[in-house]
Short mmCIF file of C-alpha atoms and ligand atoms in Angstrom, two decimals:
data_model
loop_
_atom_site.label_atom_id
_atom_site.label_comp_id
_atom_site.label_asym_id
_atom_site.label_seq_id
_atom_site.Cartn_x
_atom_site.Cartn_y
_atom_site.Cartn_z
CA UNK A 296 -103.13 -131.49 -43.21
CA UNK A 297 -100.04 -130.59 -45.37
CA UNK A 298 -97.18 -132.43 -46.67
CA UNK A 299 -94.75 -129.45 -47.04
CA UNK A 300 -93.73 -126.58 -45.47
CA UNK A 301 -93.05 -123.40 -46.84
CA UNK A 302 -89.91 -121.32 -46.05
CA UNK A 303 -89.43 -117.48 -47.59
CA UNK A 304 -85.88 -115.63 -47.39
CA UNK A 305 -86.14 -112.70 -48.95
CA UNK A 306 -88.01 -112.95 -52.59
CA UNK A 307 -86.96 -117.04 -52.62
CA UNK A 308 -89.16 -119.67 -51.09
CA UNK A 309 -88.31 -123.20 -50.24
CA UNK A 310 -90.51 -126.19 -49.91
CA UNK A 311 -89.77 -128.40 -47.03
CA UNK A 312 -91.46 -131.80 -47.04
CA UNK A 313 -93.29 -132.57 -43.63
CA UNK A 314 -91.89 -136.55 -42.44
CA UNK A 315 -95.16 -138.19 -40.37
CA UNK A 316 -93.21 -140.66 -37.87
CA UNK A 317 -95.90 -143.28 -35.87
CA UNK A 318 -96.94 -140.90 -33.27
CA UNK A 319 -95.39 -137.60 -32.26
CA UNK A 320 -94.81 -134.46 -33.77
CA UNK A 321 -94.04 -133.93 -37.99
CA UNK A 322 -90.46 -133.25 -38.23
CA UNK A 323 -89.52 -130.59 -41.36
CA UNK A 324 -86.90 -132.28 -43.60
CA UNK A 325 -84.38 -129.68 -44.17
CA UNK A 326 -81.85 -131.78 -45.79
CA UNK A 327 -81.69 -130.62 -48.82
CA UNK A 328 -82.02 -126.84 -47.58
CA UNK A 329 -78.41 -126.13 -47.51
CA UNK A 330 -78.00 -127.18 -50.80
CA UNK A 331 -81.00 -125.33 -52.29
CA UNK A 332 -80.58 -121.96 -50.28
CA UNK A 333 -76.84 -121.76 -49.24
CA UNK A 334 -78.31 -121.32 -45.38
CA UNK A 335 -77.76 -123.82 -42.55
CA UNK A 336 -80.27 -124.44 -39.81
CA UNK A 337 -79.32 -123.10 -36.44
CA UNK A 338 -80.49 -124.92 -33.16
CA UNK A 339 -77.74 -125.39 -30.48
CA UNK A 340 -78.74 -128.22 -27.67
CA UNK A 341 -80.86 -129.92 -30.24
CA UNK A 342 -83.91 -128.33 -29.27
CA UNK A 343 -85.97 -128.66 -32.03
CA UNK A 344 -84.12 -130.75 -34.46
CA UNK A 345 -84.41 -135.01 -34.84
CA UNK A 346 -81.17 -136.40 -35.34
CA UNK A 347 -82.08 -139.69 -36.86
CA UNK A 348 -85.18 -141.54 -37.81
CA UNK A 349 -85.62 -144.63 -34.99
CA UNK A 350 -87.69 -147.41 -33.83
CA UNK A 351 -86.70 -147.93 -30.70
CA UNK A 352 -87.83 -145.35 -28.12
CA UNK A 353 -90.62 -142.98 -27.32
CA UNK A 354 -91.24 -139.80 -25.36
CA UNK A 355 -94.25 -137.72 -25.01
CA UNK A 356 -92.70 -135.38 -22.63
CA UNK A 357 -95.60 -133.60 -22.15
CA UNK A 358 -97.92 -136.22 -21.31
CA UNK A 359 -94.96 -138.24 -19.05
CA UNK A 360 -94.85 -141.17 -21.55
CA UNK A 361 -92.31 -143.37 -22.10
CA UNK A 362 -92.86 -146.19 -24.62
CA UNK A 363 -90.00 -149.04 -25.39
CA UNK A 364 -90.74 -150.67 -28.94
CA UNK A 365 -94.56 -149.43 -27.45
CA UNK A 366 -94.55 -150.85 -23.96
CA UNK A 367 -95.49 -148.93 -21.49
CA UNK A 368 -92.33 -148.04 -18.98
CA UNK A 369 -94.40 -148.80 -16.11
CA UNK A 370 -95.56 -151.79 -17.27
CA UNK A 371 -92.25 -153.26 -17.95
CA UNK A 372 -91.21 -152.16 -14.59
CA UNK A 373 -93.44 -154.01 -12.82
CA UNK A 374 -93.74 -157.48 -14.96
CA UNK A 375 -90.91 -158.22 -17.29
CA UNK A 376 -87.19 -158.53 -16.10
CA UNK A 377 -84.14 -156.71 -17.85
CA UNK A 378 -82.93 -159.26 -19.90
CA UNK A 379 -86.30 -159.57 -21.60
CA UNK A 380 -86.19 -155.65 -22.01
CA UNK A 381 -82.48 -156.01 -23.78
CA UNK A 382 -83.93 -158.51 -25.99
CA UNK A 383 -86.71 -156.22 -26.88
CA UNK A 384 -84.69 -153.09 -27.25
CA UNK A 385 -81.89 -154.80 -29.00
CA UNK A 386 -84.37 -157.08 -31.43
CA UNK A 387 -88.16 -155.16 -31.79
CA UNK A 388 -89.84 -157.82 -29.75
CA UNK A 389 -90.23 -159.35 -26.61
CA UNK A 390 -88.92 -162.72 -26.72
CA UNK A 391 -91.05 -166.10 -26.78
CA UNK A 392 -90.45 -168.10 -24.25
CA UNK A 393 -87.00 -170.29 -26.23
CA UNK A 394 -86.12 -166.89 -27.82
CA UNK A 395 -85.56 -166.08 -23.89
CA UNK A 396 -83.74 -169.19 -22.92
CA UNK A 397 -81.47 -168.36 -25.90
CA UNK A 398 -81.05 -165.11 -25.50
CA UNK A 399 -80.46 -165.47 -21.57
CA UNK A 400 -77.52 -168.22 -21.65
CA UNK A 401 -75.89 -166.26 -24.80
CA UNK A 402 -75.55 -163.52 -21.99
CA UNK A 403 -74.92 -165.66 -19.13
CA UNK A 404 -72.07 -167.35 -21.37
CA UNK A 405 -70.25 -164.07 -22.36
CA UNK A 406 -70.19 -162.79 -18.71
CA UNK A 407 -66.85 -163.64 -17.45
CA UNK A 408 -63.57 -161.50 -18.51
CA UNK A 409 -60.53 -162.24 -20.12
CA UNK A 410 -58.30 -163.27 -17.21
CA UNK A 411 -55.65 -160.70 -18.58
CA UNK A 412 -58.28 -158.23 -18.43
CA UNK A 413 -58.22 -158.52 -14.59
CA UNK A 414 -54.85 -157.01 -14.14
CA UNK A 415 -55.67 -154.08 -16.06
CA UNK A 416 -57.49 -152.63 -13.13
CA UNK A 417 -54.41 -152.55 -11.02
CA UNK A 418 -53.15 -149.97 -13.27
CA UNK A 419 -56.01 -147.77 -11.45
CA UNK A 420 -55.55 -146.33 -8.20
CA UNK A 421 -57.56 -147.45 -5.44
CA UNK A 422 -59.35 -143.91 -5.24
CA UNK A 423 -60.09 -143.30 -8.58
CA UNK A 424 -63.71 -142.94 -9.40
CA UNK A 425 -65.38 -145.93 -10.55
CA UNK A 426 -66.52 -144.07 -13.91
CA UNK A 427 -62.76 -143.18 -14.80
CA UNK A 428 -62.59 -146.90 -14.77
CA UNK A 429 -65.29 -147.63 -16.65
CA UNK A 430 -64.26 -145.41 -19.15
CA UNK A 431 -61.19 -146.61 -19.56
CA UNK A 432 -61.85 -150.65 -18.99
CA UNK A 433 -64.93 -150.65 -21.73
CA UNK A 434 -62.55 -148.63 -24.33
CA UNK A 435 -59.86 -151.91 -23.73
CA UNK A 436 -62.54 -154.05 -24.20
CA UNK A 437 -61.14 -153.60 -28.23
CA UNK A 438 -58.08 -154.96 -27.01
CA UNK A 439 -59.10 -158.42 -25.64
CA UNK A 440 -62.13 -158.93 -27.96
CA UNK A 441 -60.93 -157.74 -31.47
CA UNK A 442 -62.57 -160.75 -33.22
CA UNK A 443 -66.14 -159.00 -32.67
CA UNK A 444 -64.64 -155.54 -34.43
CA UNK A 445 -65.99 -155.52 -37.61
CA UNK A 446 -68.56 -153.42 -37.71
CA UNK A 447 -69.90 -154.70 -41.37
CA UNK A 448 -70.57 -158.15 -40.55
CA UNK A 449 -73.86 -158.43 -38.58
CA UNK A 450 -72.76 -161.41 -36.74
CA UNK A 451 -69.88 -159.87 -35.36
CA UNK A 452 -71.94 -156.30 -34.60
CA UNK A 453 -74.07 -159.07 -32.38
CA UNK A 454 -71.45 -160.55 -30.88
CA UNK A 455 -70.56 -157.53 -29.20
CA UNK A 456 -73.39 -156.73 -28.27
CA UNK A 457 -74.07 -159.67 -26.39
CA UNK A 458 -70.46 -159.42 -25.44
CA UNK A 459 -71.15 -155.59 -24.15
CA UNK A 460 -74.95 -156.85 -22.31
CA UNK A 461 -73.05 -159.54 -20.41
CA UNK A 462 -69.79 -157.76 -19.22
CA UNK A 463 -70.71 -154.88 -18.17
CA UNK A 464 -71.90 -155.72 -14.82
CA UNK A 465 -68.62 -157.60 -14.29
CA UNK A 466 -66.72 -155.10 -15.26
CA UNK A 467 -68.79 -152.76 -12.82
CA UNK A 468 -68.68 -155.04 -10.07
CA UNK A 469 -65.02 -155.03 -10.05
CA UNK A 470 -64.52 -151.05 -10.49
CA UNK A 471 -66.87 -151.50 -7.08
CA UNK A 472 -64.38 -154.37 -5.68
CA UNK A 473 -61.40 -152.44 -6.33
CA UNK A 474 -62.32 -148.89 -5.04
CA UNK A 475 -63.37 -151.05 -1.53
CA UNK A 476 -60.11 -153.06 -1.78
CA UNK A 477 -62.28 -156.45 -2.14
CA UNK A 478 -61.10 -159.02 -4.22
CA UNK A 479 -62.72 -159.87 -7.70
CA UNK A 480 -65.84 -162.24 -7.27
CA UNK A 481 -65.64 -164.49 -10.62
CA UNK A 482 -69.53 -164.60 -12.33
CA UNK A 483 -72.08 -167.52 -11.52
CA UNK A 484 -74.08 -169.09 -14.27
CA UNK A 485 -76.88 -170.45 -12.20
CA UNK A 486 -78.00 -166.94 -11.38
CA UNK A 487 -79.88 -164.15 -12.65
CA UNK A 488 -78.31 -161.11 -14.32
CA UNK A 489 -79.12 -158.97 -11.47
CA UNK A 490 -78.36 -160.99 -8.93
CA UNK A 491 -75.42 -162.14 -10.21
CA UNK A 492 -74.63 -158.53 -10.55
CA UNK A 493 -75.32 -158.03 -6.73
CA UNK A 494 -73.16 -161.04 -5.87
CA UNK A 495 -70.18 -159.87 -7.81
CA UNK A 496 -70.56 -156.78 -6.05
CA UNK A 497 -71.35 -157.59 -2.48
CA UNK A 498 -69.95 -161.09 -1.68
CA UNK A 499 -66.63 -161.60 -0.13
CA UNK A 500 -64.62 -165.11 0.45
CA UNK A 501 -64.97 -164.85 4.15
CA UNK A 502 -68.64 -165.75 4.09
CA UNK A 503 -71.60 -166.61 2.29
CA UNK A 504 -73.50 -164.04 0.24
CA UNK A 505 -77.39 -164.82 0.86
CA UNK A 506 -79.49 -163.38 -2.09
CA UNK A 507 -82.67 -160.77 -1.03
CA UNK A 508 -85.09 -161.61 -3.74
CA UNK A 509 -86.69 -157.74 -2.76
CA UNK A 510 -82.90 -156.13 -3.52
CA UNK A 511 -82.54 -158.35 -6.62
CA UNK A 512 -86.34 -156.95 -7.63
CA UNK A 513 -84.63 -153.28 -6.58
CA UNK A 514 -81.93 -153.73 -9.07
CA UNK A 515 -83.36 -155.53 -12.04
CA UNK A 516 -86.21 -152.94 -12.02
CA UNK A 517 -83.95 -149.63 -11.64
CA UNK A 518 -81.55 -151.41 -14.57
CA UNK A 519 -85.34 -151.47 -16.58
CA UNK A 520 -85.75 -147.73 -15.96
CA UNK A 521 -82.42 -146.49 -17.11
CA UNK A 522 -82.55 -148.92 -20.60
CA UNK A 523 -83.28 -146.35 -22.87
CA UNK A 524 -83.85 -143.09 -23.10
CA UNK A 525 -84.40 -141.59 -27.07
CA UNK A 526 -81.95 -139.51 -28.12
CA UNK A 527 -80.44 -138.42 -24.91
CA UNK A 528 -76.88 -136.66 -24.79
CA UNK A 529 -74.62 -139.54 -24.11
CA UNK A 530 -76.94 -141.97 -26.79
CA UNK A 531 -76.16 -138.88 -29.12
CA UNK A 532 -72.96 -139.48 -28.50
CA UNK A 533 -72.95 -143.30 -29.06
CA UNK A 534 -74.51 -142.50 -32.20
CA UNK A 535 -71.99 -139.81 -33.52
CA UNK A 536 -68.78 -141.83 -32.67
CA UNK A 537 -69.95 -144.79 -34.54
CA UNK A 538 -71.30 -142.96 -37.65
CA UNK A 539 -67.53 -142.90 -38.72
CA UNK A 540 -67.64 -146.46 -38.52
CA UNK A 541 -65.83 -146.85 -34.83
CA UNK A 542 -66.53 -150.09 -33.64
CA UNK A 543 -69.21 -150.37 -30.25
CA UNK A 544 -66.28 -150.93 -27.59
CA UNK A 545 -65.27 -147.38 -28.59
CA UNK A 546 -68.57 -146.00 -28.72
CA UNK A 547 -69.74 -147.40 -25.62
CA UNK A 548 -66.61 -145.97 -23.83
CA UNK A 549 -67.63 -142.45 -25.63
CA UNK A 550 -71.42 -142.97 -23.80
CA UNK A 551 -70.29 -143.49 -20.73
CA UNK A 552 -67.68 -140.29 -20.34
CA UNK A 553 -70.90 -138.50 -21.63
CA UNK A 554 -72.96 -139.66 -19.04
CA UNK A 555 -70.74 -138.71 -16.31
CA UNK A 556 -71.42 -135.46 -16.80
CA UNK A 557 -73.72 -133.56 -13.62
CA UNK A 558 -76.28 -132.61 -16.30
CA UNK A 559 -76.96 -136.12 -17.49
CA UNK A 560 -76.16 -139.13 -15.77
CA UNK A 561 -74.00 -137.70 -12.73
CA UNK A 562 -77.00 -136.17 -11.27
CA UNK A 563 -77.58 -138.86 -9.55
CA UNK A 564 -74.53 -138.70 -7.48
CA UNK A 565 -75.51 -134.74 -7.47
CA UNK A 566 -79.06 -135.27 -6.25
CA UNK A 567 -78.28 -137.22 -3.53
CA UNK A 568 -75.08 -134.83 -2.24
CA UNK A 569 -77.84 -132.47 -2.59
CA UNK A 570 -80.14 -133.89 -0.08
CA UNK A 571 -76.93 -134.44 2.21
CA UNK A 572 -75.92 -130.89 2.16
CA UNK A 573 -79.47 -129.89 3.04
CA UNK A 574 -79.47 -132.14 5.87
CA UNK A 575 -82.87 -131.48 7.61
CA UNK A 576 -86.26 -130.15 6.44
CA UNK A 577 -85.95 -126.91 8.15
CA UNK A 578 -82.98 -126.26 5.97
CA UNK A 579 -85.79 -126.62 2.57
CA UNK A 580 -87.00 -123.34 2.39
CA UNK A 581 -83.40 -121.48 2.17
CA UNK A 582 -82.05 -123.85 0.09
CA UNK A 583 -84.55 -123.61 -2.33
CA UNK A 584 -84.90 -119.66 -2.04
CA UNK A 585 -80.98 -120.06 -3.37
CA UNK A 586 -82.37 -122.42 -6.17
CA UNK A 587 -84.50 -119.75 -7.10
CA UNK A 588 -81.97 -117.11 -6.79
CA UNK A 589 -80.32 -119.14 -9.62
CA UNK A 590 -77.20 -120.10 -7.20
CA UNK A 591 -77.51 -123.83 -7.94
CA UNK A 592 -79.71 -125.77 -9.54
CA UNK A 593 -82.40 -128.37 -7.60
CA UNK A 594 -80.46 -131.68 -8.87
CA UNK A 595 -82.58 -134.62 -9.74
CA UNK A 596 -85.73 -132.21 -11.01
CA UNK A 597 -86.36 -131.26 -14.51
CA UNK A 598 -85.25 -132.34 -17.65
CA UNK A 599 -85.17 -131.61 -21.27
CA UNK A 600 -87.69 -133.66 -22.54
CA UNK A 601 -90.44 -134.18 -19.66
CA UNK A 602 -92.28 -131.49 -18.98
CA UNK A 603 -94.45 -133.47 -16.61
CA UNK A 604 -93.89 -136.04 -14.39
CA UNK A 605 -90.86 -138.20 -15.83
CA UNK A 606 -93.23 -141.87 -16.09
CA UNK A 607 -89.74 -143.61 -14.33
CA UNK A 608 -89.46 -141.38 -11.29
CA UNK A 609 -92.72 -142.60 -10.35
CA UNK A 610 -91.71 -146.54 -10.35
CA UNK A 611 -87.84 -145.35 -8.89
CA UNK A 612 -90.07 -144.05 -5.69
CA UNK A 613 -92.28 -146.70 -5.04
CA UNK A 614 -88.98 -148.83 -5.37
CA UNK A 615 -87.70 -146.79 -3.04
CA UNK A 616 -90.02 -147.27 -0.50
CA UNK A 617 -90.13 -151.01 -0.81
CA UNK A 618 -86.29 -151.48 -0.27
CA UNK A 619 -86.26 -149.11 2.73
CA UNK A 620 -88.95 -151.06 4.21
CA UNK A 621 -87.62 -154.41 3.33
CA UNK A 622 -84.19 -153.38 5.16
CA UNK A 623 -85.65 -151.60 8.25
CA UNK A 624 -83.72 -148.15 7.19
CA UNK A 625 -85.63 -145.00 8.45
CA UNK A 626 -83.36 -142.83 6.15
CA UNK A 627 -83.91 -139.12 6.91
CA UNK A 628 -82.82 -137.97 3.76
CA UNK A 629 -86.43 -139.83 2.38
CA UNK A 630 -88.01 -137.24 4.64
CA UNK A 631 -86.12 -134.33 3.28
CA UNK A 632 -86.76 -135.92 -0.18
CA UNK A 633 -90.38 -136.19 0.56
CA UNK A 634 -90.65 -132.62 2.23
CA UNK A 635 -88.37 -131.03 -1.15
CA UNK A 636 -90.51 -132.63 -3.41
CA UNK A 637 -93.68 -130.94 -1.77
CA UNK A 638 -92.66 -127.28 -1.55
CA UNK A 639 -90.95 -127.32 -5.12
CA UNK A 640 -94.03 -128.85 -6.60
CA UNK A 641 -96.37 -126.50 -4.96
CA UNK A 642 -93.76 -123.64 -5.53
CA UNK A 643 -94.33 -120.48 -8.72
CA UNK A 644 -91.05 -121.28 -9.75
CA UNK A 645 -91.01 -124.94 -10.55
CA UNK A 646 -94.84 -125.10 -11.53
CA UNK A 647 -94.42 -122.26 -14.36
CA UNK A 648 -90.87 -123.84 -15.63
CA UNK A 649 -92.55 -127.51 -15.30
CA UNK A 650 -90.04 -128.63 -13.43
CA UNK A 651 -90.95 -132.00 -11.92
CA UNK A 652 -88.77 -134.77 -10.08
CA UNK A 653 -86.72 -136.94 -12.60
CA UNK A 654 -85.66 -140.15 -12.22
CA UNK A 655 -81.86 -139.14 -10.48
CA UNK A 656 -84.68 -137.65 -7.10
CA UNK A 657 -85.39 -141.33 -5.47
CA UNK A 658 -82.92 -143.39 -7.21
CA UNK A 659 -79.24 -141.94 -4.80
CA UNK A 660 -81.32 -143.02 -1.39
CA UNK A 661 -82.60 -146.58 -2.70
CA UNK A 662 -78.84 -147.38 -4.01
CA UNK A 663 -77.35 -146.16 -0.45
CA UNK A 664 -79.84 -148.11 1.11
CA UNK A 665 -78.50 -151.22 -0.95
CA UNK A 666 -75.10 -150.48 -0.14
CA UNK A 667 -73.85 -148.45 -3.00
CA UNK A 668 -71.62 -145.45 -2.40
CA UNK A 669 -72.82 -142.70 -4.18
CA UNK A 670 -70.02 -142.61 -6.64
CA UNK A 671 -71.22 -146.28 -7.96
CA UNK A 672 -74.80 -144.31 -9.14
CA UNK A 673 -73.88 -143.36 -12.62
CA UNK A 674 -71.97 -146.48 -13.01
CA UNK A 675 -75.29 -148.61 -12.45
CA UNK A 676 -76.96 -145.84 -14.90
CA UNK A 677 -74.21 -146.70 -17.80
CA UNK A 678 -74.50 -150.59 -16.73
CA UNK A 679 -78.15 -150.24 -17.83
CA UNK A 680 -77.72 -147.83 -20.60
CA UNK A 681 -75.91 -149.84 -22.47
CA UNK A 682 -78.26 -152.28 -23.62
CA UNK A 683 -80.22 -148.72 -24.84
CA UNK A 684 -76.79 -147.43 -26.57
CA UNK A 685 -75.81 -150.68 -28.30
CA UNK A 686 -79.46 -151.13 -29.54
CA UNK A 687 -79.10 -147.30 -31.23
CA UNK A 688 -75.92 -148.48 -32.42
CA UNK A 689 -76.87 -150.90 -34.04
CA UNK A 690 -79.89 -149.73 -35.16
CA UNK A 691 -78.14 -147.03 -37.21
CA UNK A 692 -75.85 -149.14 -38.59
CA UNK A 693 -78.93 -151.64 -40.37
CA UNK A 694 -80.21 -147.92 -41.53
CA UNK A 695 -78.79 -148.06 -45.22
CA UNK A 696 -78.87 -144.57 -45.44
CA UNK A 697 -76.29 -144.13 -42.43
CA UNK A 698 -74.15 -140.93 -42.95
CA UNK A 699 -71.22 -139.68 -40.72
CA UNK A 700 -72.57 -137.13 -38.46
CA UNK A 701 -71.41 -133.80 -39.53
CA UNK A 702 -73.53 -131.09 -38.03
CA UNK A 703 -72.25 -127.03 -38.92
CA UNK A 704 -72.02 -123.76 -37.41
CA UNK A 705 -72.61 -120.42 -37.69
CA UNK A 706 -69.20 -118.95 -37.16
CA UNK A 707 -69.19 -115.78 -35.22
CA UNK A 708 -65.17 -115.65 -35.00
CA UNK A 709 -62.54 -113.32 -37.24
CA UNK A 710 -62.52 -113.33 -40.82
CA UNK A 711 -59.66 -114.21 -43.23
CA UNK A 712 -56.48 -111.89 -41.91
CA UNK A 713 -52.85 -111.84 -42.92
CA UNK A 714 -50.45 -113.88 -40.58
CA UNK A 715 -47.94 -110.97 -38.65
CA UNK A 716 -44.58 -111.67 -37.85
CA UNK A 717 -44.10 -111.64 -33.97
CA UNK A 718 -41.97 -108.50 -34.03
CA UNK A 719 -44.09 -106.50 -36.09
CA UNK A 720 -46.97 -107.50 -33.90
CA UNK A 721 -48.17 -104.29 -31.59
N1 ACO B 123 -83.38 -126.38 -10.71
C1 ACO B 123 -83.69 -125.07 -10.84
N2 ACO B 123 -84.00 -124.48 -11.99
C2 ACO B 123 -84.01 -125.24 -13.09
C3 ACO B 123 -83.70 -126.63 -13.04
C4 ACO B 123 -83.40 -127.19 -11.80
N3 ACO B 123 -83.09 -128.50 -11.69
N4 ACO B 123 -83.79 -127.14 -14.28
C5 ACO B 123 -84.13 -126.11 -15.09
N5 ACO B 123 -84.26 -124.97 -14.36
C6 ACO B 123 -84.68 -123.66 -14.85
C7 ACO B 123 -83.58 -122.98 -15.63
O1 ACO B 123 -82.76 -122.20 -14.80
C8 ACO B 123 -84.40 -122.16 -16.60
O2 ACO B 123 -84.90 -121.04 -15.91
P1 ACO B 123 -85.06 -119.61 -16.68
O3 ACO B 123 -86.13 -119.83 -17.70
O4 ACO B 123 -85.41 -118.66 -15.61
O5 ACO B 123 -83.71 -119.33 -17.30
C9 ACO B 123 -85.61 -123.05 -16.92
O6 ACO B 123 -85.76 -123.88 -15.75
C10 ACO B 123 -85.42 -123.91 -18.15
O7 ACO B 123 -84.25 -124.69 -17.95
P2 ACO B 123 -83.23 -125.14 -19.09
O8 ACO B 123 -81.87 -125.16 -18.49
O9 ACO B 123 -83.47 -124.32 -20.32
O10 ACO B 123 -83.74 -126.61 -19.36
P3 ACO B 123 -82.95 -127.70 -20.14
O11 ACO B 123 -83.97 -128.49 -20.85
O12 ACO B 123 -81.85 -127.12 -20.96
O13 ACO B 123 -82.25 -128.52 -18.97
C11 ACO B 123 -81.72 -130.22 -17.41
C12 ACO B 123 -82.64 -129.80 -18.57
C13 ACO B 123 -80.26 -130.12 -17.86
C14 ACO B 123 -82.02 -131.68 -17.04
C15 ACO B 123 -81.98 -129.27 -16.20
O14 ACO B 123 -83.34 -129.36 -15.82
C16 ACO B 123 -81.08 -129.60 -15.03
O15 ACO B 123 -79.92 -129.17 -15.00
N6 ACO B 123 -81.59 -130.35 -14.02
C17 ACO B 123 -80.77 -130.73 -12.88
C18 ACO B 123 -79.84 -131.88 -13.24
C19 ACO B 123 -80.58 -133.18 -13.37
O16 ACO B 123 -81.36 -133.58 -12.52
N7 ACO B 123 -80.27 -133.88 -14.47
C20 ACO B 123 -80.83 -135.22 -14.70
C21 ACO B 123 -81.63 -135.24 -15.95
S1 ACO B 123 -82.42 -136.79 -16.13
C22 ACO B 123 -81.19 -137.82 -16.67
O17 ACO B 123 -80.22 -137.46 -17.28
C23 ACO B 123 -81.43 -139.22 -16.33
#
């Protein structure tokens, strides 16, 4: 065991102390190893570097663990809800049983919109993705709630919190509403957040929206899965935007255009456009001859982190199965699913790059089978990532020794040249 590492450039070495977090790997503290040695780190992607010291989230990617605050992914799948997840992300504990009551009608209570607020979605066309929308509607959430923007009071920082918990899902039930040309369905108090969530999606004036307590399950669990995820790109991101002291409106907004991206949170979409294109199992073994060809990637397998199964794609398949079954769909895109999932696992390629399903593989067919288009998935990912973001947030900003994120470069470009006039330019 050692406390230090040792580094040696040319005749000079440096000692490095050795951090020790809970579990996990020792992290090298090199931040002091500019200043001693007048050389930067280099480690593009992140790779090997910990960007901040946290107590939220944990990943043993090679042993398919996922731990929130210490709880077992799985297990909070299966018995907790997601508002009693967002009160343990967001406060270190689960909640006792009035915690809970508190907690839930603080979130229930900050749920509807600012009536104004409404109109700014006409602004949007009817075709524009639901994520533009998000984008832009969570980034004017500064504009109708700027009593909850100062980031150094700790009520206000919970405020928004609560304000960003509760409004999301209206917010994404109406970027739903408006793409189908449905009008907005105003938030119930009596109900739960997912169901609510469903009904603000799903209900129209014309009749009566009847609750499935198995969808409802569906949703609550697959909002559980998403929660958190460490120090994923678009949580970087959250991170990074408020080290300058941005307030969480902005930040949040900054999360969720990083999440779009096909590499991160778009892959849902991705994955299941995949299994369309592919169609029927025949069509497996050239598609995936092209994967390995390196012509396109096989979306919704792999990750960064995980190099074993990823702990939430097992809980997004079984979930997957129940709501097929519960609805009577005999979707033949599960079959191609099924069928990909067998030849890639049993396939050179995938087995010596540890490439394993991910949660984005099972969770496109359950939300088509509940009646999302597939350009609602990543919006349902950011609904339930931002309980995870906000909790980061704010985590960061209790950390007293909070710096603005600054990371450097090694710059490969020209050095210092005289400016040319343009007619003496060749
Ligand atoms: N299909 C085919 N090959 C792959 C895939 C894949 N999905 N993922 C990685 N590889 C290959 C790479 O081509 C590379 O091969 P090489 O060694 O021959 O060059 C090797 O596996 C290592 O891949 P990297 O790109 O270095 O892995 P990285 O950790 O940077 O990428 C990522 C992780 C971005 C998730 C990648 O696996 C990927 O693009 N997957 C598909 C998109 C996806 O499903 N994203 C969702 C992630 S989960 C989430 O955000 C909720």
């Amino acid at each position: 065991m050692t406390d230090k590492a040792t580094l040696t450039i040319g005749d000079k070495s440096y000692d490095l102390p050795i951090l020790k977090g809970s579990t996990g790997p020792d992290v090298v503290d090199v931040r002091k190893f500019y200043g001693d040695s007048d050389h930067f780190t280099f480690d593009p992607g992140f790779t090997s570097t910990a960007s901040c010291e946290s107590k939220i989230t944990f990943i043993d990617g090679d042993a398919g663990i996922l731990l929130h605050r210490g709880y077992p992914i799985g297990q909070l799948a299966e018995e907790s809800s997601f508002l009693e997840v967002c009160h343990l992300l967001l406060n270190g504990e689960l909640p006792s049983a009035d915690e809970f009551t508190k907690f839930e009608r603080n979130i229930t209570y900050h749920t509807m919109l600012h009536a104004q607020f409404d109109t700014f979605f006409q602004g949007f066309r009817r075709d524009a993705h639901p994520m533009a929308v998000m984008t832009g509607a969570v980034g004017a959430l500064s504009a109708f709630y700027a009593d909850s923007l100062n980031v150094d009071d700790p009520k206000q920082r919970e405020i928004s919190a609560h304000r960003l918990i509760a409004k999301m899902p209206t917010i994404a039930a109406r970027a739903f509403q408006y793409s189908q040309g449905r009008p907005f369905v105003t938030p119930r108090n009596e109900l739960s957040y997912s169901e609510n969530f469903l009904r603000m999606c799903f209900s129209v004036p014309a009749e009566d929206w009847v609750p499935n307590p198995v969808l409802t399950r569906a949703m609550d669990r697959i909002f559980i899965l998403h929660a958190d995820h460490e120090q994923n790109a678009s949580t970087s991101t959250v991170r990074l935007a408020g080290s300058s002291g941005a307030h969480p409106f902005a930040c949040i907004a900054a999360g969720i255009a990083c999440l779009w991206g096909p590499s991160h949170g778009g892959a849902n979409q991705e994955a299941l456009e995949m299994l369309e294109e592919i169609g029927t199992v025949e069509n497996i073994p050239a598609f995936v001859q092209g994967v390995k060809d390196k012509k396109y990637k096989l979306m919704g397998f792999g990750h960064r982190v995980y190099k074993n199964f990823d702990p939430r794609a097992t809980v997004m398949q079984k979930t997957c199965y129940e709501v097929l079954e519960q609805l009577g769909i005999n979707d033949p895109l599960l079959h191609v699913a099924m069928e990909l999932e067998k030849v890639a696992l049993s396939d050179p390629y995938f087995i010596d790059r540890k490439l394993y399903p991910n949660i984005d593989f099972y969770s496109g067919i359950t939300l088509r089978a509940m009646g999302f288009p597939k350009e609602m998935f990543t919006v349902l990912f950011a609904l339930a990532r931002t309980v995870g973001w906000i909790s980061q947030w704010k985590e960061m900003f209790e950390d007293p020794s909070r710096k603005i994120g600054r990371p450097r470069q090694l710059y490969t470009g020209a050095t210092q040249r005289d400016y040319v006039p343009v007619d003496k330019r060749g």
